[in-house]
Structures are given as structure tokens and as C-alpha cells.
XYZ file of C-alpha atoms in Angstrom:
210
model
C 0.000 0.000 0.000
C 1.346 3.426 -1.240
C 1.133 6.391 1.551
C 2.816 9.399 1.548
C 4.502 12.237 4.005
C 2.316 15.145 5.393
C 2.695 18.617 3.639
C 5.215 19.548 6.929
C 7.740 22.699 7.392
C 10.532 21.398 9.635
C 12.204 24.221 12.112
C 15.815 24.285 13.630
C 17.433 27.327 15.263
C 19.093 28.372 11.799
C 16.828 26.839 9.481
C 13.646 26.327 7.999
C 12.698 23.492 5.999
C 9.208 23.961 3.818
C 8.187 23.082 0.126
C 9.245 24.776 -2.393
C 7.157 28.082 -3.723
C 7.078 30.208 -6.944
C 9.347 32.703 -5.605
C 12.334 30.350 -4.991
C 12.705 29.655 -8.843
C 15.223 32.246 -9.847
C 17.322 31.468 -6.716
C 17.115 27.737 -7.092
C 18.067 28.256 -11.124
C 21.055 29.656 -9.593
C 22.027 27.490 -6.919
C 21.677 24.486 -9.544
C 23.924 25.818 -12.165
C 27.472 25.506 -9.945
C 30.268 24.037 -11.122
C 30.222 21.134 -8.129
C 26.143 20.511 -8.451
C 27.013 20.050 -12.014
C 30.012 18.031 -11.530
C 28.048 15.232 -8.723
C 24.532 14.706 -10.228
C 22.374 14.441 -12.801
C 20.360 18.016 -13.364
C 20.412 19.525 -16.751
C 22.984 22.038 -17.454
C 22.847 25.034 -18.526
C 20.104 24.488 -15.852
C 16.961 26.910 -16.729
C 14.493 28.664 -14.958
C 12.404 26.636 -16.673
C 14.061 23.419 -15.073
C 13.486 25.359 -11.797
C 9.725 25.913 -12.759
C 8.873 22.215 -14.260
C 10.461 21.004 -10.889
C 9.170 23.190 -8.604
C 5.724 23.080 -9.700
C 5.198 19.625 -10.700
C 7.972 17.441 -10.013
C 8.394 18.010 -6.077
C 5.231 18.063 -5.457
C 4.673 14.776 -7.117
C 7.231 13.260 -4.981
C 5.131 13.748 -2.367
C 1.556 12.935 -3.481
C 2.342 10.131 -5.133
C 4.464 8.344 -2.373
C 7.784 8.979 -3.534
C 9.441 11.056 -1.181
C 9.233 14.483 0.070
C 11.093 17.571 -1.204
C 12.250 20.367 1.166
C 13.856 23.722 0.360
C 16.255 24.696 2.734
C 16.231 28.597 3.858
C 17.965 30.929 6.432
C 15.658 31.662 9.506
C 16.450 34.966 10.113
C 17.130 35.571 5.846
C 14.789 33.328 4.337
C 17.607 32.957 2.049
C 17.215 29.506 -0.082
C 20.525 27.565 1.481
C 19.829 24.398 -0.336
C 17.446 21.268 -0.734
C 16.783 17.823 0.955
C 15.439 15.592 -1.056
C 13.634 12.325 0.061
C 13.453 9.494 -2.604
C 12.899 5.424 -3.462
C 10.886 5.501 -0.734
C 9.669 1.727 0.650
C 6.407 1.645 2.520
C 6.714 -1.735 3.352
C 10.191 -1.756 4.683
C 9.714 1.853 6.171
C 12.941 2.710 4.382
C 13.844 5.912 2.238
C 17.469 7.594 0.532
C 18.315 11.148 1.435
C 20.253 13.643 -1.228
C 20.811 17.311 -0.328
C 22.487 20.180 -2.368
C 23.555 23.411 -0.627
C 24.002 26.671 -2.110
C 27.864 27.979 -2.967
C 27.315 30.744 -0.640
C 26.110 28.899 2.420
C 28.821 26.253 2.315
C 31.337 25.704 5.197
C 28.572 27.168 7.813
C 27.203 23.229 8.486
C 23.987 23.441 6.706
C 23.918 20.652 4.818
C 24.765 18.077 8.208
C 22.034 20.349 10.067
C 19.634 19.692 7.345
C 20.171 16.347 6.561
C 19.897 15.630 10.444
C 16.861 17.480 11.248
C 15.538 15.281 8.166
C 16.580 12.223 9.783
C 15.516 12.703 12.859
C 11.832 13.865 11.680
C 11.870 10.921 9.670
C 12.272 8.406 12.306
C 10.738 10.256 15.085
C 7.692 11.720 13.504
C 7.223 9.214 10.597
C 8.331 6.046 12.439
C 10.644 4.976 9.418
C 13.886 2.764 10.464
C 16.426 3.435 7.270
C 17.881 6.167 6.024
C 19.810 5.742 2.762
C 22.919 7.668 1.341
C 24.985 7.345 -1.585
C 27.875 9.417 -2.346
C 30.244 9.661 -5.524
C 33.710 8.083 -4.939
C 35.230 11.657 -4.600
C 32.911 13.546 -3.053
C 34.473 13.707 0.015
C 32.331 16.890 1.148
C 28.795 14.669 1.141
C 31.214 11.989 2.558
C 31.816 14.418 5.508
C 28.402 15.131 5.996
C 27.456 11.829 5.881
C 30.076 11.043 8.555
C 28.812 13.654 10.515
C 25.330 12.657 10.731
C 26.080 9.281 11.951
C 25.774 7.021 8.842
C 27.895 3.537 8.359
C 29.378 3.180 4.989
C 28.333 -0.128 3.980
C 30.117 -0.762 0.760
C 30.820 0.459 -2.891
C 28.633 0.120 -5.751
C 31.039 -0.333 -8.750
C 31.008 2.051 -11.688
C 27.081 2.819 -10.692
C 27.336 6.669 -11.092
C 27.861 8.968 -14.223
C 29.646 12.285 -12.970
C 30.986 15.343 -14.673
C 34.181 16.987 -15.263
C 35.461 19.535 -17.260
C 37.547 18.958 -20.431
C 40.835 20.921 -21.151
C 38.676 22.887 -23.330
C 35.964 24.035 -20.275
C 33.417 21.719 -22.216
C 31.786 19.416 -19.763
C 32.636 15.269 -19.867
C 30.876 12.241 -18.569
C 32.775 9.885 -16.245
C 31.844 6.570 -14.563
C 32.766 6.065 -11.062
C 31.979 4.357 -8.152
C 29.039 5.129 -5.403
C 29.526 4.537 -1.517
C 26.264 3.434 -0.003
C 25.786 4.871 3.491
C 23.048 3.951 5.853
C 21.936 5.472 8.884
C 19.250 3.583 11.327
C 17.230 5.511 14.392
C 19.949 3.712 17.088
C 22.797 5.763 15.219
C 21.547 8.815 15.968
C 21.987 8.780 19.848
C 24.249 11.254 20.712
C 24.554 12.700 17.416
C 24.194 16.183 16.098
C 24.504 17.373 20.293
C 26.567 20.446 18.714
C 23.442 21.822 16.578
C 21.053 24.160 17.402
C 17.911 22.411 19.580
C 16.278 19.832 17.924
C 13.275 20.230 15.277
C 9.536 21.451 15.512
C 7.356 20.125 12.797
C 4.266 22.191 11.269
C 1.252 20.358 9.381
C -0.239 21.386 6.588
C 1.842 24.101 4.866
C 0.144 26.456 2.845
């Protein structure tokens, strides 16, 4: 049976986690076209407003209705500045399982968003939503989701061999596919005692976000 994650907002001290609006598109266009969002996943590039709209409109949003996931822009408390996204996806019902990805804005990196996010995530999703996996996977060389990951408790569990397609850029500044390797991290609710004591509070969840 297919269910799906409440319409929440998810609160720390620094951050606000919420679904995506209208108004984020020209920022999230932005965030989407750096050179290291480019380089570790899959988005379009040059990546539109357009891409920003299609997504934001229709594609996160589907996520959640139709039992996917749940997508959550990341903003500044006191800014409302759009830090980043967490993105929850391949979702199992049955097994209460789900995998996490996050991206985090150039500008906003090296502040610990992107751990504070993905925890706050975590923790809502075991706490609040009674799930008991959390799935990561990481490029080979991404050692700054690696760190995160780290940081957030997860146990690297192995490598899934020649399973991604990243980019790099040519001598030329054109952009290059290249096959390499994923690390599949998992995190379960027991891994997350006495983790994340350093960030601010815990998390307040709010239902039904218009």
C-alpha cells in the first residue's frame, strides 16, 4: 500500500525546511547551475528557470503525493535565504525505508547546513514518521557529502562499482561524462543517539503548509 509524508515545514534554530514556492525559482536556477552541483549529479545544465519551474511546480510536489518522497527547500531563519534542498526518494512503505540527497548553495557552504539539514531530516523521519532506514549514496570523490554523511552518523556499507555517471570539465571548459563508483551509506534511528549534540535544539514540525 502506497502512503505518503504530510505537507510539513521542519524548524531548527538556523533553518527552515518547507516546500518549495514560486518565488524560490530564480534562486534555485542559480544554486543548480554551480560548477560542483554540475560536476556530482544528474540536473540539466545550462540548468533553466524553466528546469526550476517544471520542478518546482510539478515534479516536487509529485514526490510527495504520489508516495515517492518528500522535497524540502532549505532557507535561512532569520534571511529566508534559499541555502539548499533535501530531497527524500525510493521511498519503501513496506520496509519503512527511504534515501536522502541534499544540495547546498555555494554561498552557504562551510557554515554546516547541509549536516544540520540532513539531520533534522533524519531525525523527523524516524521520530515523527516512524521509518527505520535512512539511505545515502555518495560519488567516490565527493568527500564533502562523505563528511556530511560522517557527521550525521551514517555507516558506509560498501561500494557500488562504476554505478554513477559524474561530470568533469575537459581541457577545453566543455563538460565530460565519467563513470565512477558510489559509496552506499546507511543510517538507522539507534545511530543517531548522541549525534548532532553540537546543533542548534532539535526540530519542531508544522502540518499542513500552505
Amino acid at each position: 500500500m502506497t502512503s505518503t509524508f504530510p505537507n510539513v515545514s521542519i524548524n531548527t534554530e538556523r533553518l527552515v525546511l518547507r516546500p518549495f514556492e514560486e518565488p524560490d525559482i530564480p534562486a534555485f536556477a542559480d544554486m543548480m547551475n554551480d560548477e560542483l552541483v554540475t560536476a556530482w549529479t544528474s540536473v540539466p545544465q545550462p540548468y533553466t528557470e524553466a528546469h526550476a519551474r517544471s520542478w518546482i511546480t510539478e515534479q516536487a510536489p509529485a514526490e510527495r503525493t504520489e508516495g515517492r518522497g518528500i522535497v524540502f527547500a532549505v532557507t535561512e531563519f532569520l534571511t529566508q535565504r534559499l541555502v539548499g534542498i533535501v530531497h527524500l526518494k525510493n521511498t519503501d512503505w513496506r520496509i519503512r525505508s527511504s534515501e536522502i540527497s541534499y544540495v547546498i548553495a555555494p554561498w552557504a557552504r562551510g557554515e554546516g547546513y547541509a549536516s544540520e539539514a540532513a539531520l533534522v531530516t533524519a531525525r523527523w523521519l524516524f521520530n515523527d514518521q516512524k521509518f527505520e532506514r535512512l539511505e545515502l549514496r555518495t560519488a567516490a570523490d565527493n568527500t564533502a557529502s562523505q563528511q556530511v554523511a560522517q557527521k550525521i552518523g551514517c555507516i558506509s556499507e560498501g561500494v557500488l562499482r562504476g554505478a554513477w555517471i559524474a561530470r568533469t570539465r575537459t581541457d577545453n571548459g566543455d563538460w565530460t561524462e565519467v563513470r565512477t563508483d558510489l559509496i552506499v551509506w546507511s543510517l538507522l534511528p539507534e545511530d543517531l543517539e548522541g549525534v548532532g549534540d553540537q546543533l542548534p535544539g532539535g526540530f519542531t514540525s508544522f502540518g499542513d503548509w500552505n
